Amino acid sequence: MPIKMLHIPTADGQADAFAAFPDRGERHPGVLMYADGFGIRPVLREMARELASHGYYVLVPNFFYRHGPAPVIELPEYIGEEVRPAVFAQLMPLIKAHTAERVLRDADAYLRFLTTQPEVAAGPVAVTGYCIGGLLAMRTAAAHPGQVAGVAAFHGPVGADGPNALTEITAQVHFGHAESDLTPEGLGELNQALDAAKVDYTSEIYPGTIHGFTMSDTDAFNPAALQHHWDRLLPLLDRTLANS
């Protein structure tokens, strides 16, 4: 899968980004992918390529673009426990500065850009995200109910905006939670809120996982859980984007 480097015009400047898509001269359903808090790096490019190989145009923006192009901070090749505190000390001010208002302004720009690319098919799009990117995916889907048909979030704080935020979701949803992030009781409360909001969803704790389980460049990585993530994500996209 080719990688195309891009710049997305936003209300606050230019967001650097990349896209992965099958290079066959065809148009493909669009997927907006939000990175985790560590941002764009080789593992995200690998995951975008893998998703694109199933017939999708995958756009991955650097949502920290206000602080500079990716990588916004210098990251080690492997993010192990010994370096994690120092990395998070640099990242947390960026995460805190990325307010809900900024998220929604950017989401408008990202979706406008995605849907006007010549390689992207007409019709609805999907959004997926990891860690904090899962919350961004949820906010994007809630703000664009007529446009986002599928949303998936993995080891993300998806309930952070409260149950009222769920009522705006019209997309089909999958949440893949880390065992270390959510108790069975917490899962039950979240799923009750999803039921009350009449969301079409699946929501489950992936067994034996800790936060960040999809990311192969961290010590949280769980290969079986990453495969489980693909087993949930790909059918969701197939169902929701089949007519694109």
PDB file of C-alpha atoms in Angstrom:
ATOM      1  CA  MET A   1       0.000   0.000   0.000  1.00  0.00           C
ATOM      2  CA  PRO A   2       1.423   3.399  -0.915  1.00  0.00           C
ATOM      3  CA  ILE A   3       1.660   6.131   1.717  1.00  0.00           C
ATOM      4  CA  LYS A   4       0.780   9.654   0.573  1.00  0.00           C
ATOM      5  CA  MET A   5       1.902  12.599   2.697  1.00  0.00           C
ATOM      6  CA  LEU A   6      -0.726  15.322   2.959  1.00  0.00           C
ATOM      7  CA  HIS A   7      -1.582  18.654   4.568  1.00  0.00           C
ATOM      8  CA  ILE A   8      -5.163  19.264   5.701  1.00  0.00           C
ATOM      9  CA  PRO A   9      -6.388  22.880   5.867  1.00  0.00           C
ATOM     10  CA  THR A  10      -8.040  23.558   9.231  1.00  0.00           C
ATOM     11  CA  ALA A  11      -9.411  26.598  11.011  1.00  0.00           C
ATOM     12  CA  ASP A  12      -6.137  26.794  12.961  1.00  0.00           C
ATOM     13  CA  GLY A  13      -3.566  26.059  10.257  1.00  0.00           C
ATOM     14  CA  GLN A  14      -2.350  23.049   8.309  1.00  0.00           C
ATOM     15  CA  ALA A  15      -2.491  19.579   9.830  1.00  0.00           C
ATOM     16  CA  ASP A  16       0.123  17.215   8.473  1.00  0.00           C
ATOM     17  CA  ALA A  17      -1.262  13.766   7.730  1.00  0.00           C
ATOM     18  CA  PHE A  18      -0.781  10.659   5.661  1.00  0.00           C
ATOM     19  CA  ALA A  19      -3.109   8.393   3.736  1.00  0.00           C
ATOM     20  CA  ALA A  20      -2.820   4.728   2.809  1.00  0.00           C
ATOM     21  CA  PHE A  21      -4.979   3.248   0.048  1.00  0.00           C
ATOM     22  CA  PRO A  22      -4.912   0.583  -2.673  1.00  0.00           C
ATOM     23  CA  ASP A  23      -3.169   2.048  -5.724  1.00  0.00           C
ATOM     24  CA  ARG A  24      -5.452   0.581  -8.378  1.00  0.00           C
ATOM     25  CA  GLY A  25      -6.956   3.739  -9.814  1.00  0.00           C
ATOM     26  CA  GLU A  26     -10.256   3.051  -8.048  1.00  0.00           C
ATOM     27  CA  ARG A  27     -12.258   4.896  -5.412  1.00  0.00           C
ATOM     28  CA  HIS A  28     -12.511   3.370  -1.950  1.00  0.00           C
ATOM     29  CA  PRO A  29     -14.643   3.952   1.162  1.00  0.00           C
ATOM     30  CA  GLY A  30     -13.038   6.489   3.482  1.00  0.00           C
ATOM     31  CA  VAL A  31     -11.833   5.803   7.013  1.00  0.00           C
ATOM     32  CA  LEU A  32     -10.521   8.463   9.383  1.00  0.00           C
ATOM     33  CA  MET A  33      -8.032   6.901  11.805  1.00  0.00           C
ATOM     34  CA  TYR A  34      -6.989   8.708  14.980  1.00  0.00           C
ATOM     35  CA  ALA A  35      -3.660   7.700  16.500  1.00  0.00           C
ATOM     36  CA  ASP A  36      -3.113   7.035  20.174  1.00  0.00           C
ATOM     37  CA  GLY A  37      -1.492   9.630  22.416  1.00  0.00           C
ATOM     38  CA  PHE A  38       1.982   8.770  21.156  1.00  0.00           C
ATOM     39  CA  GLY A  39       0.963  10.037  17.731  1.00  0.00           C
ATOM     40  CA  ILE A  40       2.010   9.177  14.197  1.00  0.00           C
ATOM     41  CA  ARG A  41       4.972   6.799  13.987  1.00  0.00           C
ATOM     42  CA  PRO A  42       5.909   3.603  12.092  1.00  0.00           C
ATOM     43  CA  VAL A  43       3.393   1.339  13.876  1.00  0.00           C
ATOM     44  CA  LEU A  44       0.516   3.647  12.845  1.00  0.00           C
ATOM     45  CA  ARG A  45       1.695   3.524   9.252  1.00  0.00           C
ATOM     46  CA  GLU A  46       1.742  -0.274   9.431  1.00  0.00           C
ATOM     47  CA  MET A  47      -1.780  -0.391  10.832  1.00  0.00           C
ATOM     48  CA  ALA A  48      -3.089   2.065   8.236  1.00  0.00           C
ATOM     49  CA  ARG A  49      -1.511   0.000   5.450  1.00  0.00           C
ATOM     50  CA  GLU A  50      -3.073  -3.172   6.830  1.00  0.00           C
ATOM     51  CA  LEU A  51      -6.495  -1.561   6.956  1.00  0.00           C
ATOM     52  CA  ALA A  52      -6.067  -0.080   3.473  1.00  0.00           C
ATOM     53  CA  SER A  53      -5.209  -3.513   2.083  1.00  0.00           C
ATOM     54  CA  HIS A  54      -8.820  -4.511   2.744  1.00  0.00           C
ATOM     55  CA  GLY A  55     -10.050  -1.892   0.290  1.00  0.00           C
ATOM     56  CA  TYR A  56     -10.186   1.381   2.237  1.00  0.00           C
ATOM     57  CA  TYR A  57      -8.714   4.865   1.942  1.00  0.00           C
ATOM     58  CA  VAL A  58      -7.292   5.501   5.418  1.00  0.00           C
ATOM     59  CA  LEU A  59      -6.508   9.076   6.487  1.00  0.00           C
ATOM     60  CA  VAL A  60      -4.365   9.548   9.609  1.00  0.00           C
ATOM     61  CA  PRO A  61      -3.984  13.171  10.766  1.00  0.00           C
ATOM     62  CA  ASN A  62      -1.459  14.511  13.231  1.00  0.00           C
ATOM     63  CA  PHE A  63      -3.939  15.958  15.723  1.00  0.00           C
ATOM     64  CA  PHE A  64      -1.047  17.616  17.604  1.00  0.00           C
ATOM     65  CA  TYR A  65      -0.230  19.707  14.515  1.00  0.00           C
ATOM     66  CA  ARG A  66      -0.550  22.977  16.447  1.00  0.00           C
ATOM     67  CA  HIS A  67       2.652  22.003  18.245  1.00  0.00           C
ATOM     68  CA  GLY A  68       4.551  21.009  15.096  1.00  0.00           C
ATOM     69  CA  PRO A  69       4.689  18.248  12.488  1.00  0.00           C
ATOM     70  CA  ALA A  70       4.815  14.578  13.476  1.00  0.00           C
ATOM     71  CA  PRO A  71       6.647  13.295  15.368  1.00  0.00           C
ATOM     72  CA  VAL A  72       5.896  16.193  17.693  1.00  0.00           C
ATOM     73  CA  ILE A  73       8.180  14.736  20.361  1.00  0.00           C
ATOM     74  CA  GLU A  74      11.099  12.376  19.930  1.00  0.00           C
ATOM     75  CA  LEU A  75       9.950   8.824  20.570  1.00  0.00           C
ATOM     76  CA  PRO A  76      12.092   5.749  21.184  1.00  0.00           C
ATOM     77  CA  GLU A  77      11.644   2.852  18.776  1.00  0.00           C
ATOM     78  CA  TYR A  78      10.195   0.837  21.644  1.00  0.00           C
ATOM     79  CA  ILE A  79       8.119   2.499  24.366  1.00  0.00           C
ATOM     80  CA  GLY A  80       8.835   0.386  27.404  1.00  0.00           C
ATOM     81  CA  GLU A  81       8.012   0.938  31.046  1.00  0.00           C
ATOM     82  CA  GLU A  82      11.337   2.609  31.768  1.00  0.00           C
ATOM     83  CA  VAL A  83      10.791   5.440  29.255  1.00  0.00           C
ATOM     84  CA  ARG A  84       7.021   5.794  29.553  1.00  0.00           C
ATOM     85  CA  PRO A  85       7.011   8.395  32.401  1.00  0.00           C
ATOM     86  CA  ALA A  86       9.372  10.733  30.531  1.00  0.00           C
ATOM     87  CA  VAL A  87       7.378  10.375  27.307  1.00  0.00           C
ATOM     88  CA  PHE A  88       4.087  11.088  29.060  1.00  0.00           C
ATOM     89  CA  ALA A  89       5.573  14.106  30.810  1.00  0.00           C
ATOM     90  CA  GLN A  90       6.061  15.623  27.352  1.00  0.00           C
ATOM     91  CA  LEU A  91       2.746  14.436  25.942  1.00  0.00           C
ATOM     92  CA  MET A  92       0.315  15.361  28.702  1.00  0.00           C
ATOM     93  CA  PRO A  93       0.459  19.139  28.105  1.00  0.00           C
ATOM     94  CA  LEU A  94      -0.358  18.486  24.425  1.00  0.00           C
ATOM     95  CA  ILE A  95      -3.250  16.182  25.308  1.00  0.00           C
ATOM     96  CA  LYS A  96      -4.678  18.668  27.825  1.00  0.00           C
ATOM     97  CA  ALA A  97      -4.430  21.483  25.267  1.00  0.00           C
ATOM     98  CA  HIS A  98      -6.452  19.450  22.757  1.00  0.00           C
ATOM     99  CA  THR A  99      -9.826  20.648  23.998  1.00  0.00           C
ATOM    100  CA  ALA A 100     -13.221  19.402  22.852  1.00  0.00           C
ATOM    101  CA  GLU A 101     -13.637  22.604  20.859  1.00  0.00           C
ATOM    102  CA  ARG A 102     -10.406  21.940  18.993  1.00  0.00           C
ATOM    103  CA  VAL A 103     -11.405  18.330  18.407  1.00  0.00           C
ATOM    104  CA  LEU A 104     -14.669  19.346  16.767  1.00  0.00           C
ATOM    105  CA  ARG A 105     -13.116  22.078  14.615  1.00  0.00           C
ATOM    106  CA  ASP A 106     -10.511  19.618  13.406  1.00  0.00           C
ATOM    107  CA  ALA A 107     -13.050  16.857  12.805  1.00  0.00           C
ATOM    108  CA  ASP A 108     -14.951  19.151  10.451  1.00  0.00           C
ATOM    109  CA  ALA A 109     -11.767  19.781   8.498  1.00  0.00           C
ATOM    110  CA  TYR A 110     -10.623  16.154   8.463  1.00  0.00           C
ATOM    111  CA  LEU A 111     -13.962  14.848   7.167  1.00  0.00           C
ATOM    112  CA  ARG A 112     -14.273  17.613   4.595  1.00  0.00           C
ATOM    113  CA  PHE A 113     -10.787  16.772   3.329  1.00  0.00           C
ATOM    114  CA  LEU A 114     -11.333  13.002   3.407  1.00  0.00           C
ATOM    115  CA  THR A 115     -14.576  13.083   1.459  1.00  0.00           C
ATOM    116  CA  THR A 116     -13.176  15.311  -1.291  1.00  0.00           C
ATOM    117  CA  GLN A 117     -10.135  13.192  -2.130  1.00  0.00           C
ATOM    118  CA  PRO A 118     -10.271  11.761  -5.660  1.00  0.00           C
ATOM    119  CA  GLU A 119      -9.513   8.254  -4.389  1.00  0.00           C
ATOM    120  CA  VAL A 120     -12.441   8.254  -1.921  1.00  0.00           C
ATOM    121  CA  ALA A 121     -15.841   6.890  -2.904  1.00  0.00           C
ATOM    122  CA  ALA A 122     -19.034   8.824  -2.342  1.00  0.00           C
ATOM    123  CA  GLY A 123     -21.131   7.827   0.626  1.00  0.00           C
ATOM    124  CA  PRO A 124     -20.664   7.491   4.389  1.00  0.00           C
ATOM    125  CA  VAL A 125     -17.306   7.157   6.131  1.00  0.00           C
ATOM    126  CA  ALA A 126     -16.079   5.422   9.265  1.00  0.00           C
ATOM    127  CA  VAL A 127     -13.871   6.617  12.110  1.00  0.00           C
ATOM    128  CA  THR A 128     -11.586   4.550  14.288  1.00  0.00           C
ATOM    129  CA  GLY A 129      -9.241   5.509  17.089  1.00  0.00           C
ATOM    130  CA  TYR A 130      -6.854   4.214  19.731  1.00  0.00           C
ATOM    131  CA  CYS A 131      -6.389   5.425  23.312  1.00  0.00           C
ATOM    132  CA  ILE A 132      -7.236   9.170  23.302  1.00  0.00           C
ATOM    133  CA  GLY A 133      -7.964   8.709  19.596  1.00  0.00           C
ATOM    134  CA  GLY A 134     -10.942   6.575  20.589  1.00  0.00           C
ATOM    135  CA  LEU A 135     -12.466   9.558  22.359  1.00  0.00           C
ATOM    136  CA  LEU A 136     -11.763  11.736  19.310  1.00  0.00           C
ATOM    137  CA  ALA A 137     -13.481   9.135  17.133  1.00  0.00           C
ATOM    138  CA  MET A 138     -16.558   9.214  19.367  1.00  0.00           C
ATOM    139  CA  ARG A 139     -16.703  13.008  19.334  1.00  0.00           C
ATOM    140  CA  THR A 140     -16.347  13.013  15.555  1.00  0.00           C
ATOM    141  CA  ALA A 141     -19.161  10.496  15.119  1.00  0.00           C
ATOM    142  CA  ALA A 142     -21.443  12.400  17.506  1.00  0.00           C
ATOM    143  CA  ALA A 143     -20.855  15.675  15.656  1.00  0.00           C
ATOM    144  CA  HIS A 144     -21.440  14.155  12.204  1.00  0.00           C
ATOM    145  CA  PRO A 145     -24.286  11.653  12.632  1.00  0.00           C
ATOM    146  CA  GLY A 146     -25.385  11.793   9.004  1.00  0.00           C
ATOM    147  CA  GLN A 147     -21.916  11.186   7.657  1.00  0.00           C
ATOM    148  CA  VAL A 148     -20.197   8.705  10.002  1.00  0.00           C
ATOM    149  CA  ALA A 149     -21.744   5.252   9.600  1.00  0.00           C
ATOM    150  CA  GLY A 150     -19.282   3.243  11.680  1.00  0.00           C
ATOM    151  CA  VAL A 151     -17.072   4.073  14.656  1.00  0.00           C
ATOM    152  CA  ALA A 152     -14.615   1.887  16.557  1.00  0.00           C
ATOM    153  CA  ALA A 153     -12.535   2.744  19.601  1.00  0.00           C
ATOM    154  CA  PHE A 154      -9.872   0.593  21.230  1.00  0.00           C
ATOM    155  CA  HIS A 155      -8.513   1.038  24.767  1.00  0.00           C
ATOM    156  CA  GLY A 156      -9.975   4.561  24.719  1.00  0.00           C
ATOM    157  CA  PRO A 157     -11.776   6.675  27.361  1.00  0.00           C
ATOM    158  CA  VAL A 158     -15.017   6.492  25.393  1.00  0.00           C
ATOM    159  CA  GLY A 159     -17.297   7.343  28.311  1.00  0.00           C
ATOM    160  CA  ALA A 160     -15.414  10.499  29.277  1.00  0.00           C
ATOM    161  CA  ASP A 161     -18.059  12.868  27.901  1.00  0.00           C
ATOM    162  CA  GLY A 162     -20.889  11.247  29.856  1.00  0.00           C
ATOM    163  CA  PRO A 163     -24.007   9.358  28.780  1.00  0.00           C
ATOM    164  CA  ASN A 164     -25.677  12.359  27.143  1.00  0.00           C
ATOM    165  CA  ALA A 165     -22.975  12.447  24.466  1.00  0.00           C
ATOM    166  CA  LEU A 166     -23.996   8.973  23.333  1.00  0.00           C
ATOM    167  CA  THR A 167     -27.443  10.133  22.260  1.00  0.00           C
ATOM    168  CA  GLU A 168     -25.969  11.878  19.218  1.00  0.00           C
ATOM    169  CA  ILE A 169     -24.413   8.677  17.860  1.00  0.00           C
ATOM    170  CA  THR A 170     -26.210   7.141  14.873  1.00  0.00           C
ATOM    171  CA  ALA A 171     -23.242   5.068  13.661  1.00  0.00           C
ATOM    172  CA  GLN A 172     -22.764   1.390  14.394  1.00  0.00           C
ATOM    173  CA  VAL A 173     -20.214   1.181  17.188  1.00  0.00           C
ATOM    174  CA  HIS A 174     -17.585  -1.218  18.508  1.00  0.00           C
ATOM    175  CA  PHE A 175     -15.648  -0.624  21.714  1.00  0.00           C
ATOM    176  CA  GLY A 176     -12.700  -2.845  22.563  1.00  0.00           C
ATOM    177  CA  HIS A 177     -11.690  -2.136  26.159  1.00  0.00           C
ATOM    178  CA  ALA A 178      -8.505  -3.097  27.970  1.00  0.00           C
ATOM    179  CA  GLU A 179      -8.954  -5.232  31.055  1.00  0.00           C
ATOM    180  CA  SER A 180      -6.833  -2.742  33.000  1.00  0.00           C
ATOM    181  CA  ASP A 181      -9.022   0.211  31.907  1.00  0.00           C
ATOM    182  CA  LEU A 182     -12.530  -0.990  32.685  1.00  0.00           C
ATOM    183  CA  THR A 183     -13.997  -3.302  35.313  1.00  0.00           C
ATOM    184  CA  PRO A 184     -16.889  -5.622  34.458  1.00  0.00           C
ATOM    185  CA  GLU A 185     -19.096  -3.300  36.537  1.00  0.00           C
ATOM    186  CA  GLY A 186     -17.891  -0.306  34.544  1.00  0.00           C
ATOM    187  CA  LEU A 187     -18.569  -2.179  31.318  1.00  0.00           C
ATOM    188  CA  GLY A 188     -22.103  -2.899  32.477  1.00  0.00           C
ATOM    189  CA  GLU A 189     -22.718   0.772  33.264  1.00  0.00           C
ATOM    190  CA  LEU A 190     -21.360   1.871  29.881  1.00  0.00           C
ATOM    191  CA  ASN A 191     -23.416  -0.688  28.026  1.00  0.00           C
ATOM    192  CA  GLN A 192     -26.551   0.372  29.916  1.00  0.00           C
ATOM    193  CA  ALA A 193     -25.906   3.946  28.797  1.00  0.00           C
ATOM    194  CA  LEU A 194     -25.466   2.747  25.206  1.00  0.00           C
ATOM    195  CA  ASP A 195     -28.748   0.837  25.473  1.00  0.00           C
ATOM    196  CA  ALA A 196     -30.515   3.895  26.855  1.00  0.00           C
ATOM    197  CA  ALA A 197     -29.164   5.996  23.984  1.00  0.00           C
ATOM    198  CA  LYS A 198     -30.369   3.337  21.513  1.00  0.00           C
ATOM    199  CA  VAL A 199     -26.893   2.930  20.016  1.00  0.00           C
ATOM    200  CA  ASP A 200     -26.269  -0.059  17.725  1.00  0.00           C
ATOM    201  CA  TYR A 201     -23.133  -1.379  19.395  1.00  0.00           C
ATOM    202  CA  THR A 202     -20.844  -4.114  20.575  1.00  0.00           C
ATOM    203  CA  SER A 203     -18.737  -3.346  23.637  1.00  0.00           C
ATOM    204  CA  GLU A 204     -16.417  -5.822  25.322  1.00  0.00           C
ATOM    205  CA  ILE A 205     -13.350  -6.164  27.491  1.00  0.00           C
ATOM    206  CA  TYR A 206     -10.560  -7.927  25.624  1.00  0.00           C
ATOM    207  CA  PRO A 207      -9.286 -10.574  28.065  1.00  0.00           C
ATOM    208  CA  GLY A 208      -5.768 -10.406  29.426  1.00  0.00           C
ATOM    209  CA  THR A 209      -5.086  -6.908  28.090  1.00  0.00           C
ATOM    210  CA  ILE A 210      -3.664  -3.688  29.451  1.00  0.00           C
ATOM    211  CA  HIS A 211      -4.037  -0.186  28.078  1.00  0.00           C
ATOM    212  CA  GLY A 212      -2.413   0.135  24.661  1.00  0.00           C
ATOM    213  CA  PHE A 213      -2.733  -3.531  23.667  1.00  0.00           C
ATOM    214  CA  THR A 214      -2.930  -2.854  19.903  1.00  0.00           C
ATOM    215  CA  MET A 215       0.428  -1.069  19.672  1.00  0.00           C
ATOM    216  CA  SER A 216       3.330  -3.357  18.799  1.00  0.00           C
ATOM    217  CA  ASP A 217       5.984  -0.765  19.732  1.00  0.00           C
ATOM    218  CA  THR A 218       4.934  -0.720  23.399  1.00  0.00           C
ATOM    219  CA  ASP A 219       5.176  -3.164  26.267  1.00  0.00           C
ATOM    220  CA  ALA A 220       1.369  -3.235  26.422  1.00  0.00           C
ATOM    221  CA  PHE A 221       1.178  -5.072  23.093  1.00  0.00           C
ATOM    222  CA  ASN A 222      -0.930  -8.227  22.967  1.00  0.00           C
ATOM    223  CA  PRO A 223      -0.806 -10.008  19.569  1.00  0.00           C
ATOM    224  CA  ALA A 224      -3.977 -12.023  20.185  1.00  0.00           C
ATOM    225  CA  ALA A 225      -5.875  -8.873  21.161  1.00  0.00           C
ATOM    226  CA  LEU A 226      -4.619  -7.044  18.077  1.00  0.00           C
ATOM    227  CA  GLN A 227      -6.018  -9.850  15.925  1.00  0.00           C
ATOM    228  CA  HIS A 228      -9.277  -9.714  17.886  1.00  0.00           C
ATOM    229  CA  HIS A 229      -9.376  -5.997  17.087  1.00  0.00           C
ATOM    230  CA  TRP A 230      -9.121  -6.731  13.349  1.00  0.00           C
ATOM    231  CA  ASP A 231     -11.780  -9.438  13.705  1.00  0.00           C
ATOM    232  CA  ARG A 232     -14.151  -6.805  15.110  1.00  0.00           C
ATOM    233  CA  LEU A 233     -13.122  -3.776  13.052  1.00  0.00           C
ATOM    234  CA  LEU A 234     -13.172  -5.255   9.554  1.00  0.00           C
ATOM    235  CA  PRO A 235     -16.717  -6.692   9.704  1.00  0.00           C
ATOM    236  CA  LEU A 236     -17.951  -3.378  11.157  1.00  0.00           C
ATOM    237  CA  LEU A 237     -16.483  -1.477   8.217  1.00  0.00           C
ATOM    238  CA  ASP A 238     -17.798  -4.031   5.762  1.00  0.00           C
ATOM    239  CA  ARG A 239     -21.331  -3.663   7.140  1.00  0.00           C
ATOM    240  CA  THR A 240     -21.375   0.117   7.366  1.00  0.00           C
ATOM    241  CA  LEU A 241     -19.436   1.071   4.229  1.00  0.00           C
ATOM    242  CA  ALA A 242     -20.568  -1.676   1.845  1.00  0.00           C
ATOM    243  CA  ASN A 243     -22.515   0.754  -0.330  1.00  0.00           C
ATOM    244  CA  SER A 244     -19.751   3.345  -0.639  1.00  0.00           C
TER     245      SER A 244
END
